[in-house]
Amino acid sequence: MTRWRARIGLRTRLVLAFLLVAAVSAGTTATLTYRKARTAILEQAQDTAVSSFRDRVSDMGVQLPVEPKSLQERLRQLARQGKPHPWVVFAEYGSVRVSSGTSPVSTVITPELRRAALASPRSGSFQRVEKHGAPWLTVAVPTVFRAGKTVRPTGLVLYAVMPLTDEEANVRAMVTAARDGALPGLAVALVPALLAARSVLRPVRDLRKASQSMGRGRLDTRIQVKGSDELSDLARTFNESAVALERSVGELQHAEARARRFASDVSHELRTPLAGMLAVTEVLDEDAARLAPDTAAAVRLISAETGKLAVLVEDLMEISRFDAGAAELNTDEVDVAQTIRKTLSSRHWTDPDEIVTDLPDGIRARLDPRRFDVVVANLVGNALRHGAAPVVVRLRTETPPEPDGEVPRLVAEVADSGPGIRPDALPHIFDRFYKADSARTRSEGSGLGLAITLENVRLHGGTIRAANGPQGGAVFTVEIPVTSGEVTA
C-alpha cells in the first residue's frame, strides 16, 4: 500500500477518490432505481394479468363432467382475451389435460403453484418463474360452484401462462440507459474533480515550495493566505512558525557571531603578551637550575602553564578560523607515509615500544601537509595521553563499493592499547571541550584537539570516526576521498 501511494501522486488520488464517490453514488442510485422500476413494471403486468384471468374464469360457466373439446374451445376464447399479453391457458381436471395451445401440459407450471391453487380455491394463486433464461408469469384459478353462501371447488383448475419478455426488455433497456448515462456522467464529474483537486493542492504546493525555500536558508519566506478554511489555517500557522523560527535563528546567529568575535578578539589580544611571557619563561627555564629549589619549581610551573595557555590560544584562533569559514587548503602532492613519519619524528615519537607503524611506501596523494600533520599529531598525542602504549599507526588505500567505486579513499588509522572509550562518551568525543572523564577538571591539552582534527578532515572532504577495537583500546579512523588519479601506490 505504501509503495502504491508513493507511485501515485496526491492529485491523482484526490481525483480517483472523487470519481469513486461519484461512481458509487451513481451506481447506488441506479441500482435502487432499477429495482424499484423493475418491481413496478413486473407488478403492473402481474396485477393486470391476475385480475383479468380471475374475472374471465369467474364469468366462465363450467359444465361437469368436463368435455375436452368443448373445454378446449373455451380455453382458446380465454387465451384471446389475455391482458396485457396473450395467454396460453391450461386446464387440469383429474387426469384430463387440455390447453389452448399445441401442448396439453406446460413445463412452466410448478408443483408449488398447483398446491397453492388447491389450498386457496377462492382466490387462486400466481408465480413468476424463469425457464431457460426467460421470465414467465403463471396464474392458477380453481373453478367453483356456489350453493347459496357455500363455495365448493369443482376440481377443475385453469392455468394462464404469460411470457414477460416485453417487460424484461423494458428493464434491460433501463439498465442499458443507466449504464450509457453513467460513463458520460463520470466524464462530466472529472471536471469538478480536477477543479477540487486543484483548489486543495494549490495551498499544499505553496506550502511545499515555501518549506523548500526555508530549507535553502530563506527564512523570510511566507505563504499568501486566502480564505478561512483548514488549509488557510495551516498556511497561517506556517507563517507564524516561520516568523518565530526566523527570529530564533537570527538571535542564535547574532549570539554565535558575538561568541566567535569574542574568542577571536581574545585570542588575538593574548598572542602578544603570551609571546613575551614565553620568551621570559624560556630564559627562566635556562636559569632554573641555579635557583633555589622552591623558586625553580615555581618557575617551571609558570613555564608549563604559560605553554598550555599558548597552545589554548592557538587552538582558539584555529577553531575561530573554521567557524568564520576562513580556513583554506593549501594542497601539495606528498608521500603520505613519509609525511606521517615526519610528524612522529618532529615530536620525538620514535620509541618502538610506544609507537608501532604500518606505513607502506609509495602512497602519494594531494593533501595540505600542515593540516594533515595536525590531524596525525592530535590523534597520536591523544592516544598516548589517554590510552596506553603501544600506539599503532596504519596507512592504506581503499576503493569503496558501488556506486562510488571509482573514487579511492586514503585511510589512516590510529589505535591504542588502553581501556577504550566509554559507550556514552563516543557520540561526544569530537565535541569542543568535552571531557570523557568528568572528574578530570584539567587536562594537558586545550580540549579542542579532536574538534580541530574533525574540522581539518572535513576540510579535506573526508570523515573521521571513533570506536573501540575488538581487543580493547580506542581506534580513530580517518578516510579522505581523493579524485581519480591523485592517489598512487
PDB file of N, CA and C in Angstrom, residues 16-72:
ATOM      1  N   LEU A  16      -9.184  10.321  -8.203  1.00  0.00           N
ATOM      2  CA  LEU A  16      -9.731   8.969  -8.145  1.00  0.00           C
ATOM      3  C   LEU A  16     -10.753   8.831  -7.026  1.00  0.00           C
ATOM      4  N   ALA A  17     -10.459   9.445  -5.877  1.00  0.00           N
ATOM      5  CA  ALA A  17     -11.413   9.381  -4.772  1.00  0.00           C
ATOM      6  C   ALA A  17     -12.719  10.082  -5.141  1.00  0.00           C
ATOM      7  N   PHE A  18     -12.594  11.250  -5.803  1.00  0.00           N
ATOM      8  CA  PHE A  18     -13.795  11.978  -6.215  1.00  0.00           C
ATOM      9  C   PHE A  18     -14.611  11.144  -7.201  1.00  0.00           C
ATOM     10  N   LEU A  19     -13.924  10.563  -8.195  1.00  0.00           N
ATOM     11  CA  LEU A  19     -14.625   9.744  -9.180  1.00  0.00           C
ATOM     12  C   LEU A  19     -15.211   8.488  -8.539  1.00  0.00           C
ATOM     13  N   LEU A  20     -14.499   7.930  -7.563  1.00  0.00           N
ATOM     14  CA  LEU A  20     -15.024   6.750  -6.883  1.00  0.00           C
ATOM     15  C   LEU A  20     -16.315   7.077  -6.148  1.00  0.00           C
ATOM     16  N   VAL A  21     -16.329   8.224  -5.460  1.00  0.00           N
ATOM     17  CA  VAL A  21     -17.554   8.634  -4.768  1.00  0.00           C
ATOM     18  C   VAL A  21     -18.679   8.858  -5.775  1.00  0.00           C
ATOM     19  N   ALA A  22     -18.328   9.525  -6.899  1.00  0.00           N
ATOM     20  CA  ALA A  22     -19.359   9.759  -7.919  1.00  0.00           C
ATOM     21  C   ALA A  22     -19.867   8.441  -8.496  1.00  0.00           C
ATOM     22  N   ALA A  23     -18.932   7.502  -8.753  1.00  0.00           N
ATOM     23  CA  ALA A  23     -19.340   6.216  -9.313  1.00  0.00           C
ATOM     24  C   ALA A  23     -20.195   5.429  -8.333  1.00  0.00           C
ATOM     25  N   VAL A  24     -19.794   5.433  -7.053  1.00  0.00           N
ATOM     26  CA  VAL A  24     -20.577   4.709  -6.049  1.00  0.00           C
ATOM     27  C   VAL A  24     -21.963   5.333  -5.900  1.00  0.00           C
ATOM     28  N   SER A  25     -22.009   6.671  -5.906  1.00  0.00           N
ATOM     29  CA  SER A  25     -23.317   7.346  -5.793  1.00  0.00           C
ATOM     30  C   SER A  25     -24.194   7.035  -6.995  1.00  0.00           C
ATOM     31  N   ALA A  26     -23.597   7.138  -8.206  1.00  0.00           N
ATOM     32  CA  ALA A  26     -24.380   6.843  -9.408  1.00  0.00           C
ATOM     33  C   ALA A  26     -24.813   5.383  -9.434  1.00  0.00           C
ATOM     34  N   GLY A  27     -23.889   4.484  -9.043  1.00  0.00           N
ATOM     35  CA  GLY A  27     -24.231   3.070  -9.043  1.00  0.00           C
ATOM     36  C   GLY A  27     -25.315   2.742  -8.037  1.00  0.00           C
ATOM     37  N   THR A  28     -25.210   3.346  -6.845  1.00  0.00           N
ATOM     38  CA  THR A  28     -26.238   3.091  -5.826  1.00  0.00           C
ATOM     39  C   THR A  28     -27.599   3.611  -6.276  1.00  0.00           C
ATOM     40  N   THR A  29     -27.590   4.842  -6.833  1.00  0.00           N
ATOM     41  CA  THR A  29     -28.856   5.414  -7.308  1.00  0.00           C
ATOM     42  C   THR A  29     -29.446   4.581  -8.440  1.00  0.00           C
ATOM     43  N   ALA A  30     -28.567   4.177  -9.371  1.00  0.00           N
ATOM     44  CA  ALA A  30     -29.058   3.371 -10.496  1.00  0.00           C
ATOM     45  C   ALA A  30     -29.594   2.024 -10.029  1.00  0.00           C
ATOM     46  N   THR A  31     -28.919   1.421  -9.056  1.00  0.00           N
ATOM     47  CA  THR A  31     -29.371   0.119  -8.560  1.00  0.00           C
ATOM     48  C   THR A  31     -30.733   0.223  -7.884  1.00  0.00           C
ATOM     49  N   LEU A  32     -30.861   1.237  -7.019  1.00  0.00           N
ATOM     50  CA  LEU A  32     -32.152   1.406  -6.340  1.00  0.00           C
ATOM     51  C   LEU A  32     -33.261   1.738  -7.332  1.00  0.00           C
ATOM     52  N   THR A  33     -32.932   2.609  -8.300  1.00  0.00           N
ATOM     53  CA  THR A  33     -33.936   2.966  -9.304  1.00  0.00           C
ATOM     54  C   THR A  33     -34.322   1.755 -10.137  1.00  0.00           C
ATOM     55  N   TYR A  34     -33.303   0.947 -10.500  1.00  0.00           N
ATOM     56  CA  TYR A  34     -33.567  -0.259 -11.305  1.00  0.00           C
ATOM     57  C   TYR A  34     -34.470  -1.227 -10.540  1.00  0.00           C
ATOM     58  N   ARG A  35     -34.191  -1.425  -9.277  1.00  0.00           N
ATOM     59  CA  ARG A  35     -35.010  -2.358  -8.503  1.00  0.00           C
ATOM     60  C   ARG A  35     -36.449  -1.870  -8.389  1.00  0.00           C
ATOM     61  N   LYS A  36     -36.596  -0.578  -8.080  1.00  0.00           N
ATOM     62  CA  LYS A  36     -37.956  -0.044  -7.961  1.00  0.00           C
ATOM     63  C   LYS A  36     -38.696  -0.121  -9.291  1.00  0.00           C
ATOM     64  N   ALA A  37     -38.021   0.292 -10.375  1.00  0.00           N
ATOM     65  CA  ALA A  37     -38.688   0.300 -11.676  1.00  0.00           C
ATOM     66  C   ALA A  37     -39.009  -1.119 -12.129  1.00  0.00           C
ATOM     67  N   ARG A  38     -38.083  -2.052 -11.925  1.00  0.00           N
ATOM     68  CA  ARG A  38     -38.321  -3.441 -12.329  1.00  0.00           C
ATOM     69  C   ARG A  38     -39.508  -4.029 -11.567  1.00  0.00           C
ATOM     70  N   THR A  39     -39.526  -3.746 -10.267  1.00  0.00           N
ATOM     71  CA  THR A  39     -40.638  -4.253  -9.454  1.00  0.00           C
ATOM     72  C   THR A  39     -41.967  -3.658  -9.911  1.00  0.00           C
ATOM     73  N   ALA A  40     -41.931  -2.346 -10.208  1.00  0.00           N
ATOM     74  CA  ALA A  40     -43.176  -1.693 -10.636  1.00  0.00           C
ATOM     75  C   ALA A  40     -43.666  -2.238 -11.970  1.00  0.00           C
ATOM     76  N   ILE A  41     -42.729  -2.432 -12.917  1.00  0.00           N
ATOM     77  CA  ILE A  41     -43.124  -2.931 -14.239  1.00  0.00           C
ATOM     78  C   ILE A  41     -43.692  -4.343 -14.142  1.00  0.00           C
ATOM     79  N   LEU A  42     -42.977  -5.206 -13.407  1.00  0.00           N
ATOM     80  CA  LEU A  42     -43.433  -6.587 -13.303  1.00  0.00           C
ATOM     81  C   LEU A  42     -44.731  -6.692 -12.512  1.00  0.00           C
ATOM     82  N   GLU A  43     -44.851  -5.898 -11.456  1.00  0.00           N
ATOM     83  CA  GLU A  43     -46.077  -5.965 -10.653  1.00  0.00           C
ATOM     84  C   GLU A  43     -47.280  -5.450 -11.436  1.00  0.00           C
ATOM     85  N   GLN A  44     -47.036  -4.417 -12.242  1.00  0.00           N
ATOM     86  CA  GLN A  44     -48.158  -3.912 -13.049  1.00  0.00           C
ATOM     87  C   GLN A  44     -48.651  -4.977 -14.027  1.00  0.00           C
ATOM     88  N   ALA A  45     -47.710  -5.619 -14.735  1.00  0.00           N
ATOM     89  CA  ALA A  45     -48.107  -6.680 -15.665  1.00  0.00           C
ATOM     90  C   ALA A  45     -48.736  -7.851 -14.918  1.00  0.00           C
ATOM     91  N   GLN A  46     -48.173  -8.166 -13.768  1.00  0.00           N
ATOM     92  CA  GLN A  46     -48.685  -9.284 -12.968  1.00  0.00           C
ATOM     93  C   GLN A  46     -50.098  -8.999 -12.469  1.00  0.00           C
ATOM     94  N   ASP A  47     -50.309  -7.813 -11.898  1.00  0.00           N
ATOM     95  CA  ASP A  47     -51.632  -7.486 -11.351  1.00  0.00           C
ATOM     96  C   ASP A  47     -52.688  -7.467 -12.439  1.00  0.00           C
ATOM     97  N   THR A  48     -52.315  -6.917 -13.600  1.00  0.00           N
ATOM     98  CA  THR A  48     -53.282  -6.863 -14.708  1.00  0.00           C
ATOM     99  C   THR A  48     -53.671  -8.266 -15.158  1.00  0.00           C
ATOM    100  N   ALA A  49     -52.635  -9.110 -15.311  1.00  0.00           N
ATOM    101  CA  ALA A  49     -52.909 -10.470 -15.783  1.00  0.00           C
ATOM    102  C   ALA A  49     -53.716 -11.267 -14.772  1.00  0.00           C
ATOM    103  N   VAL A  50     -53.321 -11.197 -13.483  1.00  0.00           N
ATOM    104  CA  VAL A  50     -54.018 -11.972 -12.455  1.00  0.00           C
ATOM    105  C   VAL A  50     -55.466 -11.533 -12.332  1.00  0.00           C
ATOM    106  N   SER A  51     -55.710 -10.222 -12.296  1.00  0.00           N
ATOM    107  CA  SER A  51     -57.075  -9.710 -12.154  1.00  0.00           C
ATOM    108  C   SER A  51     -57.937 -10.083 -13.352  1.00  0.00           C
ATOM    109  N   SER A  52     -57.351  -9.912 -14.542  1.00  0.00           N
ATOM    110  CA  SER A  52     -58.121 -10.223 -15.748  1.00  0.00           C
ATOM    111  C   SER A  52     -58.443 -11.711 -15.836  1.00  0.00           C
ATOM    112  N   PHE A  53     -57.489 -12.565 -15.506  1.00  0.00           N
ATOM    113  CA  PHE A  53     -57.720 -14.010 -15.611  1.00  0.00           C
ATOM    114  C   PHE A  53     -58.761 -14.464 -14.585  1.00  0.00           C
ATOM    115  N   ARG A  54     -58.686 -13.921 -13.372  1.00  0.00           N
ATOM    116  CA  ARG A  54     -59.681 -14.285 -12.367  1.00  0.00           C
ATOM    117  C   ARG A  54     -61.092 -13.902 -12.830  1.00  0.00           C
ATOM    118  N   ASP A  55     -61.202 -12.692 -13.393  1.00  0.00           N
ATOM    119  CA  ASP A  55     -62.528 -12.253 -13.847  1.00  0.00           C
ATOM    120  C   ASP A  55     -63.056 -13.140 -14.966  1.00  0.00           C
ATOM    121  N   ARG A  56     -62.171 -13.510 -15.910  1.00  0.00           N
ATOM    122  CA  ARG A  56     -62.610 -14.350 -17.032  1.00  0.00           C
ATOM    123  C   ARG A  56     -63.027 -15.744 -16.548  1.00  0.00           C
ATOM    124  N   VAL A  57     -62.276 -16.294 -15.617  1.00  0.00           N
ATOM    125  CA  VAL A  57     -62.629 -17.619 -15.093  1.00  0.00           C
ATOM    126  C   VAL A  57     -63.923 -17.556 -14.297  1.00  0.00           C
ATOM    127  N   SER A  58     -64.077 -16.471 -13.542  1.00  0.00           N
ATOM    128  CA  SER A  58     -65.303 -16.334 -12.742  1.00  0.00           C
ATOM    129  C   SER A  58     -66.540 -16.224 -13.627  1.00  0.00           C
ATOM    130  N   ASP A  59     -66.407 -15.572 -14.820  1.00  0.00           N
ATOM    131  CA  ASP A  59     -67.544 -15.389 -15.710  1.00  0.00           C
ATOM    132  C   ASP A  59     -67.824 -16.624 -16.572  1.00  0.00           C
ATOM    133  N   MET A  60     -66.830 -17.530 -16.614  1.00  0.00           N
ATOM    134  CA  MET A  60     -66.977 -18.695 -17.481  1.00  0.00           C
ATOM    135  C   MET A  60     -67.828 -19.771 -16.784  1.00  0.00           C
ATOM    136  N   GLY A  61     -68.830 -20.228 -17.433  1.00  0.00           N
ATOM    137  CA  GLY A  61     -69.642 -21.297 -16.883  1.00  0.00           C
ATOM    138  C   GLY A  61     -68.981 -22.654 -17.112  1.00  0.00           C
ATOM    139  N   VAL A  62     -69.048 -23.502 -16.139  1.00  0.00           N
ATOM    140  CA  VAL A  62     -68.397 -24.804 -16.224  1.00  0.00           C
ATOM    141  C   VAL A  62     -69.466 -25.878 -16.125  1.00  0.00           C
ATOM    142  N   GLN A  63     -69.435 -26.792 -17.089  1.00  0.00           N
ATOM    143  CA  GLN A  63     -70.363 -27.912 -17.070  1.00  0.00           C
ATOM    144  C   GLN A  63     -69.595 -29.179 -16.752  1.00  0.00           C
ATOM    145  N   LEU A  64     -70.101 -29.858 -15.799  1.00  0.00           N
ATOM    146  CA  LEU A  64     -69.472 -31.124 -15.393  1.00  0.00           C
ATOM    147  C   LEU A  64     -70.375 -32.275 -15.815  1.00  0.00           C
ATOM    148  N   PRO A  65     -69.909 -33.413 -16.217  1.00  0.00           N
ATOM    149  CA  PRO A  65     -68.457 -33.672 -16.340  1.00  0.00           C
ATOM    150  C   PRO A  65     -67.840 -32.900 -17.497  1.00  0.00           C
ATOM    151  N   VAL A  66     -66.516 -32.784 -17.472  1.00  0.00           N
ATOM    152  CA  VAL A  66     -65.790 -31.975 -18.453  1.00  0.00           C
ATOM    153  C   VAL A  66     -65.741 -32.706 -19.782  1.00  0.00           C
ATOM    154  N   GLU A  67     -66.065 -31.955 -20.843  1.00  0.00           N
ATOM    155  CA  GLU A  67     -65.962 -32.473 -22.201  1.00  0.00           C
ATOM    156  C   GLU A  67     -64.745 -31.815 -22.845  1.00  0.00           C
ATOM    157  N   PRO A  68     -63.654 -32.548 -23.154  1.00  0.00           N
ATOM    158  CA  PRO A  68     -62.376 -31.956 -23.577  1.00  0.00           C
ATOM    159  C   PRO A  68     -62.496 -30.999 -24.752  1.00  0.00           C
ATOM    160  N   LYS A  69     -63.224 -31.341 -25.792  1.00  0.00           N
ATOM    161  CA  LYS A  69     -63.273 -30.470 -26.956  1.00  0.00           C
ATOM    162  C   LYS A  69     -63.960 -29.151 -26.641  1.00  0.00           C
ATOM    163  N   SER A  70     -65.067 -29.238 -25.923  1.00  0.00           N
ATOM    164  CA  SER A  70     -65.769 -28.018 -25.548  1.00  0.00           C
ATOM    165  C   SER A  70     -64.908 -27.163 -24.625  1.00  0.00           C
ATOM    166  N   LEU A  71     -64.210 -27.826 -23.691  1.00  0.00           N
ATOM    167  CA  LEU A  71     -63.336 -27.085 -22.769  1.00  0.00           C
ATOM    168  C   LEU A  71     -62.184 -26.423 -23.509  1.00  0.00           C
ATOM    169  N   GLN A  72     -61.641 -27.116 -24.534  1.00  0.00           N
ATOM    170  CA  GLN A  72     -60.527 -26.513 -25.270  1.00  0.00           C
ATOM    171  C   GLN A  72     -60.970 -25.245 -25.986  1.00  0.00           C
TER     172      GLN A  72
END
